[in-house]
Amino acid sequence: MGKVGVRHRGSVSVSLSHVLSTRLALITVICAFLLSCETPDKPQVEAPPATVVQADQPKPAQSLPPADLRAVQEAVGRVFKDTVVLDPSRNPNFIAGDFNGDGSPDIAVVLKPAPESLSALNEEFPTWILRDLSASDQSHVPRLRVAANEVLLAVIHGYGADGWRDPQATQTYLIKNAVGSGLKKHQAKEVTAANQRKTMPRLNGDVISEVLGGTSGYVYYAGATYAWYDPKTFKGDPEPGMFHGMADRKVKK
């Protein structure tokens, strides 16, 4: 009987060991299978580069505030120092628009010489471009001069997104015989629509309508100067002239 009992206990011990070994092996196989079934890492996708806003990127026109007297006086002072003043008798005495068609806002201002400033306005090498709206050929007129109490139209061309407000906006045309009554800005397409079937100049930007010398017409940018467009008498654009009074000085020599 004692021998039989020993065999029974050894048999049970062997069976338990076999079960444990089998379970361990099964667990090992399951773990290996699960590891092999894991989803492989997805390749990382680079995020798109952030949009870089250029410093000189033009702002939408509607983001700029309307022209006001303080800002206009500041722009006039930047170009002309204390040699001119806004003409208070004109209403309006300034108009904003893109007159040279470069996408940067300009300002047109009605000015008069400041007292005792004619010598500065008539210096030989001014920083602005003096033109006469009544002269059809700017390159064959004597050197222009500003007279006392003369009413002038200055057009300060804009620079970059801030237009004529920018401290670097200094390119300016000072125009004689260009101020009448009822000054108003118009888009080029408006002028074209109003004067269909008539000879038209090439309009590079906005224009200024007014009554000048009893005649209704438009002041427009013609490339090297500002010119007058009378729909009834217009023959063609003026010949391109030279900038900053160079043609006038050439004639003088």
Coordinates of C-alpha atoms in Angstrom, one line a residue:
M1 CA 0.0 0.0 0.0
G2 CA 2.8 2.4 0.8
K3 CA 4.4 2.0 -2.6
V4 CA 1.1 2.7 -4.4
G5 CA 0.7 6.0 -2.4
V6 CA 4.1 7.3 -3.5
R7 CA 3.4 6.6 -7.1
H8 CA 0.1 8.6 -6.9
R9 CA 1.8 11.7 -5.4
G10 CA 4.6 11.7 -7.9
S11 CA 2.1 11.4 -10.7
V12 CA 0.1 14.4 -9.4
S13 CA 3.3 16.4 -9.1
V14 CA 4.3 15.6 -12.7
S15 CA 0.9 16.5 -13.9
L16 CA 0.9 19.9 -12.2
S17 CA 4.3 20.7 -13.6
H18 CA 3.2 19.7 -17.1
V19 CA 0.2 22.0 -16.8
L20 CA 2.2 25.0 -15.6
S21 CA 4.7 24.5 -18.4
T22 CA 2.0 24.2 -21.0
R23 CA 0.3 27.4 -19.7
L24 CA 3.6 29.3 -19.6
A25 CA 4.3 28.3 -23.2
L26 CA 0.8 29.3 -24.2
I27 CA 1.2 32.7 -22.6
T28 CA 4.5 33.1 -24.3
V29 CA 3.0 32.3 -27.7
I30 CA 0.0 34.7 -27.1
C31 CA 2.3 37.5 -26.1
A32 CA 4.5 37.0 -29.1
F33 CA 1.4 36.9 -31.3
L34 CA 0.0 40.1 -29.8
L35 CA 3.4 41.9 -30.2
S36 CA 3.6 40.9 -33.8
C37 CA 0.1 42.2 -34.4
E38 CA 0.7 45.7 -33.0
T39 CA 0.0 48.5 -35.5
P40 CA 3.3 49.8 -36.8
D41 CA 4.2 53.4 -36.0
K42 CA 2.7 55.8 -38.5
P43 CA 5.3 58.0 -40.2
Q44 CA 5.3 61.5 -38.8
V45 CA 3.9 64.2 -41.1
E46 CA 5.5 67.6 -41.0
A47 CA 3.2 70.4 -40.1
P48 CA 2.8 73.0 -42.9
P49 CA 5.1 76.0 -42.5
A50 CA 3.6 78.9 -40.7
T51 CA 2.5 81.7 -43.0
V52 CA 5.1 84.5 -43.0
V53 CA 3.7 88.0 -43.3
Q54 CA 6.0 90.3 -45.1
A55 CA 6.7 93.6 -43.5
D56 CA 5.9 95.5 -46.7
Q57 CA 2.8 93.4 -47.5
P58 CA 0.1 95.9 -48.5
K59 CA -2.8 96.3 -46.2
P60 CA -6.4 96.2 -47.6
A61 CA -7.5 99.7 -48.4
Q62 CA -10.4 99.5 -46.0
S63 CA -7.9 98.9 -43.1
L64 CA -6.5 102.4 -43.4
P65 CA -8.3 105.3 -41.7
P66 CA -9.8 108.1 -43.7
A67 CA -7.6 111.1 -44.4
D68 CA -7.8 113.7 -41.6
L69 CA -6.4 117.2 -41.3
R70 CA -3.7 116.4 -38.8
A71 CA -2.3 113.5 -40.8
V72 CA -2.4 115.6 -44.0
Q73 CA -0.6 118.5 -42.4
E74 CA 2.1 116.1 -41.1
A75 CA 2.6 114.7 -44.6
V76 CA 2.8 118.2 -46.1
G77 CA 5.3 119.3 -43.4
R78 CA 7.5 116.2 -44.2
V79 CA 7.8 117.2 -47.9
F80 CA 7.7 121.0 -47.8
K81 CA 8.8 121.8 -44.3
D82 CA 7.3 125.2 -43.5
T83 CA 7.3 126.6 -47.0
V84 CA 3.6 126.1 -47.7
V85 CA 0.2 126.0 -45.9
L86 CA -3.1 124.4 -46.7
D87 CA -5.5 126.8 -48.4
P88 CA -8.3 127.2 -45.9
S89 CA -10.6 128.9 -48.5
R90 CA -11.0 125.6 -50.4
N91 CA -13.5 122.9 -49.4
P92 CA -12.3 120.3 -49.7
N93 CA -8.6 121.2 -49.6
F94 CA -7.3 117.6 -49.7
I95 CA -8.4 114.4 -51.5
A96 CA -7.1 110.9 -51.0
G97 CA -6.8 108.3 -53.8
D98 CA -4.4 106.1 -55.8
F99 CA -3.6 108.7 -58.5
N100 CA -0.6 107.0 -60.0
G101 CA -2.1 103.5 -59.9
D102 CA 0.6 101.7 -58.0
G103 CA -1.7 100.4 -55.3
S104 CA -0.4 102.7 -52.6
P105 CA -2.8 105.5 -51.4
D106 CA -1.8 109.1 -52.4
I107 CA -3.0 112.5 -51.2
A108 CA -3.8 115.6 -53.2
V109 CA -3.6 118.8 -51.3
V110 CA -4.5 122.4 -52.2
L111 CA -1.6 124.7 -51.0
K112 CA -0.4 128.3 -50.9
P113 CA 3.1 129.5 -50.4
A114 CA 3.8 130.4 -46.8
P115 CA 4.8 134.1 -46.2
E116 CA 8.4 134.8 -47.0
S117 CA 9.0 131.3 -48.3
L118 CA 9.1 131.9 -52.1
S119 CA 12.9 131.6 -52.2
A120 CA 12.7 128.1 -50.7
L121 CA 9.9 127.1 -53.1
N122 CA 11.9 128.4 -56.1
E123 CA 15.3 126.8 -55.2
E124 CA 17.1 125.3 -58.1
F125 CA 17.0 121.7 -56.9
P126 CA 13.8 121.1 -55.0
T127 CA 12.9 117.7 -53.6
W128 CA 9.5 117.9 -55.4
I129 CA 8.6 118.0 -59.1
L130 CA 7.2 121.4 -60.2
R131 CA 4.8 121.2 -63.2
D132 CA 2.3 123.4 -65.0
L133 CA -1.0 121.8 -65.9
S134 CA -1.5 124.4 -68.6
A135 CA 1.7 123.5 -70.5
S136 CA 1.2 120.7 -73.0
D137 CA 4.9 120.0 -73.4
Q138 CA 6.7 120.2 -70.1
S139 CA 10.2 119.7 -71.6
H140 CA 10.1 122.9 -73.6
V141 CA 9.0 125.5 -71.1
P142 CA 11.3 127.9 -69.2
R143 CA 12.2 127.0 -65.7
L144 CA 9.0 127.1 -63.6
R145 CA 8.7 129.3 -60.6
V146 CA 6.1 129.7 -57.9
A147 CA 4.5 133.2 -57.5
A148 CA 3.3 134.8 -54.3
N149 CA -0.3 133.9 -53.3
E150 CA -0.4 131.3 -56.1
V151 CA -2.7 128.3 -55.4
L152 CA -1.0 125.0 -56.0
L153 CA -2.0 121.4 -56.1
A154 CA 0.4 119.0 -54.5
V155 CA 0.1 115.2 -55.0
I156 CA 2.2 113.2 -52.5
H157 CA 2.6 109.7 -53.8
G158 CA 2.2 106.9 -51.3
Y159 CA 4.9 104.4 -50.2
G160 CA 4.1 100.8 -49.2
A161 CA 1.0 99.8 -47.2
D162 CA 0.7 103.0 -45.3
G163 CA 0.7 105.1 -48.5
W164 CA 1.1 108.9 -48.1
R165 CA 1.3 108.5 -44.3
D166 CA 4.6 106.6 -44.5
P167 CA 7.7 108.6 -43.4
Q168 CA 9.3 107.5 -46.7
A169 CA 6.5 108.9 -48.8
T170 CA 8.2 111.9 -50.3
Q171 CA 7.8 111.7 -54.1
T172 CA 5.6 114.7 -54.8
Y173 CA 4.3 116.7 -57.7
L174 CA 3.6 120.4 -57.2
I175 CA 1.3 121.6 -59.9
K176 CA 0.6 125.1 -61.1
N177 CA -2.7 126.1 -62.7
A178 CA -4.4 122.9 -61.4
V179 CA -6.9 124.1 -58.8
G180 CA -10.5 125.0 -59.7
S181 CA -13.7 124.3 -57.9
G182 CA -15.6 121.1 -56.9
L183 CA -12.6 118.9 -56.6
K184 CA -13.6 115.2 -56.4
K185 CA -11.9 111.8 -56.8
H186 CA -13.2 109.3 -59.4
Q187 CA -12.0 105.8 -60.3
A188 CA -10.7 105.4 -63.8
K189 CA -13.6 103.0 -64.7
E190 CA -16.1 105.8 -63.8
V191 CA -14.4 108.3 -66.1
T192 CA -14.2 105.7 -68.9
A193 CA -17.9 104.9 -68.6
A194 CA -18.9 108.5 -68.6
N195 CA -16.9 109.3 -71.7
Q196 CA -17.6 106.4 -74.0
R197 CA -16.9 106.9 -77.7
K198 CA -14.6 109.8 -76.9
T199 CA -10.8 109.9 -77.2
M200 CA -9.5 108.9 -73.8
P201 CA -6.1 109.2 -72.2
R202 CA -4.4 106.2 -70.6
L203 CA -5.6 106.4 -67.0
N204 CA -3.1 104.8 -64.6
G205 CA -5.2 105.4 -61.4
D206 CA -7.8 107.6 -59.8
V207 CA -8.5 111.0 -61.3
I208 CA -9.6 114.4 -59.9
S209 CA -12.6 116.0 -61.5
E210 CA -13.1 119.8 -61.2
V211 CA -14.2 122.9 -63.0
L212 CA -11.1 124.7 -64.1
G213 CA -11.4 128.0 -65.9
G214 CA -15.0 127.4 -66.6
T215 CA -14.4 124.0 -68.1
S216 CA -15.3 120.6 -66.6
G217 CA -12.5 118.1 -66.8
Y218 CA -10.1 115.8 -65.0
V219 CA -6.6 115.9 -63.6
Y220 CA -4.8 112.6 -64.2
Y221 CA -1.4 111.1 -63.9
A222 CA 0.3 110.8 -67.3
G223 CA 3.6 109.0 -66.3
A224 CA 6.0 111.9 -66.1
T225 CA 3.6 114.6 -65.1
Y226 CA 0.0 115.3 -64.3
A227 CA -2.1 116.4 -67.2
W228 CA -5.6 117.9 -68.0
Y229 CA -8.3 115.8 -69.7
D230 CA -11.1 117.8 -71.3
P231 CA -13.4 115.2 -73.0
K232 CA -14.4 117.7 -75.6
T233 CA -11.0 118.8 -76.8
F234 CA -8.6 116.0 -75.8
K235 CA -6.2 114.9 -78.6
G236 CA -3.8 112.6 -76.9
D237 CA -1.5 112.1 -73.9
P238 CA 1.4 114.6 -73.5
E239 CA 4.9 113.5 -74.4
P240 CA 6.8 112.0 -71.5
G241 CA 9.0 114.5 -69.9
M242 CA 11.9 114.3 -67.4
F243 CA 11.6 114.1 -63.7
H244 CA 12.5 116.6 -60.9
G245 CA 12.9 119.6 -63.3
M246 CA 15.8 118.1 -65.2
A247 CA 14.3 119.1 -68.5
D248 CA 13.8 122.7 -67.3
R249 CA 17.4 123.0 -66.2
K250 CA 18.5 121.5 -69.6
V251 CA 16.7 124.2 -71.5
K252 CA 18.2 126.9 -69.2
K253 CA 21.7 125.7 -70.0

